[in-house]
Amino acid sequence: MNAAGARTKRQSDALFEEIATLIVRAGSPFPTSHVRRLVLRATAQYDATDEMAELIDRLNSSLGNLSAVIEEIGGGFNYNREDAFGNLGALEAACNRQRRSMPH
């Protein structure tokens, strides 16, 4: 991987880490719009495949559900956090697969 590719990978990894931290820790009001912008920045360098679009849609849906639950019951653990975190992991895995298949 060249220097530019390594830098891009680190930036993407840092964005995914920031998103994960917000999903796990953010309270009310949940920063849904901010997280969605981070998702767009983290995935912008990848091809807009049907898989990527579906995974982003799933993550956005789970973020909306998480936001509603946090607004209703407050912070702390709930299954919506787990769902959003799982969808984020699936999206990050798809990005990593695509990254590995790119010519270096």
Coordinates of C-alpha atoms in Angstrom, one line a residue:
M1 CA 0.0 0.0 0.0
N2 CA 1.4 3.4 -0.9
A3 CA 1.7 6.3 1.5
A4 CA -1.6 8.0 0.3
G5 CA -3.4 4.7 0.6
A6 CA -2.1 4.1 4.1
R7 CA -3.1 7.7 5.1
T8 CA -6.6 7.2 3.7
K9 CA -6.9 3.9 5.6
R10 CA -5.9 5.5 8.8
Q11 CA -8.4 8.3 8.3
S12 CA -11.2 5.9 7.5
D13 CA -10.3 3.7 10.5
A14 CA -10.3 6.8 12.8
L15 CA -13.8 7.8 11.5
F16 CA -15.2 4.3 12.1
E17 CA -13.7 4.4 15.6
E18 CA -15.3 7.8 16.3
I19 CA -18.7 6.5 15.0
A20 CA -18.4 3.4 17.2
T21 CA -17.6 5.5 20.3
L22 CA -20.6 7.7 19.7
I23 CA -22.9 4.7 19.2
V24 CA -21.7 3.2 22.5
R25 CA -21.5 6.3 24.6
A26 CA -23.7 9.1 23.3
G27 CA -26.7 10.1 25.4
S28 CA -29.7 12.2 24.7
P29 CA -30.0 13.9 22.4
F30 CA -28.2 11.3 20.2
P31 CA -26.1 13.1 17.5
T32 CA -27.8 11.3 14.6
S33 CA -27.0 13.9 12.0
H34 CA -23.4 14.1 13.0
V35 CA -22.9 10.3 13.0
R36 CA -24.5 10.1 9.5
R37 CA -22.1 12.7 8.2
L38 CA -19.2 10.7 9.7
V39 CA -20.5 7.6 7.9
L40 CA -20.6 9.5 4.6
R41 CA -17.0 10.7 5.2
A42 CA -15.8 7.2 6.2
T43 CA -17.3 5.6 3.1
A44 CA -16.8 8.4 0.5
Q45 CA -13.6 6.8 -0.9
Y46 CA -15.3 3.5 -1.7
D47 CA -17.4 2.4 -4.7
A48 CA -21.1 3.0 -4.3
T49 CA -22.1 -0.6 -4.7
D50 CA -25.6 -2.0 -3.9
E51 CA -24.1 -3.7 -0.9
M52 CA -22.6 -0.5 0.4
A53 CA -25.9 1.4 -0.1
E54 CA -27.9 -1.3 1.7
L55 CA -25.4 -1.4 4.6
I56 CA -25.5 2.4 4.9
D57 CA -29.3 2.3 4.8
R58 CA -29.4 -0.3 7.5
L59 CA -27.0 1.7 9.7
N60 CA -29.0 4.9 9.2
S61 CA -32.2 3.0 10.2
S62 CA -30.7 1.6 13.3
L63 CA -29.3 5.1 14.2
G64 CA -32.8 6.5 13.9
N65 CA -34.1 3.7 16.2
L66 CA -31.3 4.3 18.6
S67 CA -32.0 8.0 18.7
A68 CA -35.7 7.5 19.4
V69 CA -35.0 5.0 22.2
I70 CA -32.4 7.2 23.9
E71 CA -34.8 10.1 23.7
E72 CA -37.5 7.9 25.3
I73 CA -35.5 6.1 28.0
G74 CA -32.2 8.0 28.3
G75 CA -28.7 6.7 27.9
G76 CA -27.2 3.5 28.9
F77 CA -27.2 0.1 27.3
N78 CA -30.0 -1.0 25.0
Y79 CA -30.4 -3.5 22.2
N80 CA -30.6 -0.6 19.7
R81 CA -27.0 0.3 20.5
E82 CA -26.0 -3.3 19.8
D83 CA -27.9 -3.3 16.5
A84 CA -26.3 -0.1 15.4
F85 CA -22.9 -1.3 16.4
G86 CA -23.4 -4.5 14.5
N87 CA -24.5 -2.6 11.4
L88 CA -21.5 -0.4 11.7
G89 CA -19.3 -3.5 11.9
A90 CA -20.8 -4.9 8.7
L91 CA -20.3 -1.6 6.9
E92 CA -16.7 -1.4 8.0
A93 CA -16.1 -5.0 6.9
A94 CA -17.5 -4.2 3.5
C95 CA -15.2 -1.2 3.2
N96 CA -12.2 -3.4 4.2
R97 CA -13.1 -6.0 1.6
Q98 CA -13.3 -3.3 -1.0
R99 CA -10.1 -1.8 0.1
R100 CA -8.2 -5.1 -0.1
S101 CA -9.5 -5.6 -3.7
M102 CA -8.3 -2.2 -4.9
P103 CA -5.1 -2.2 -6.9
H104 CA -2.2 -0.8 -4.9

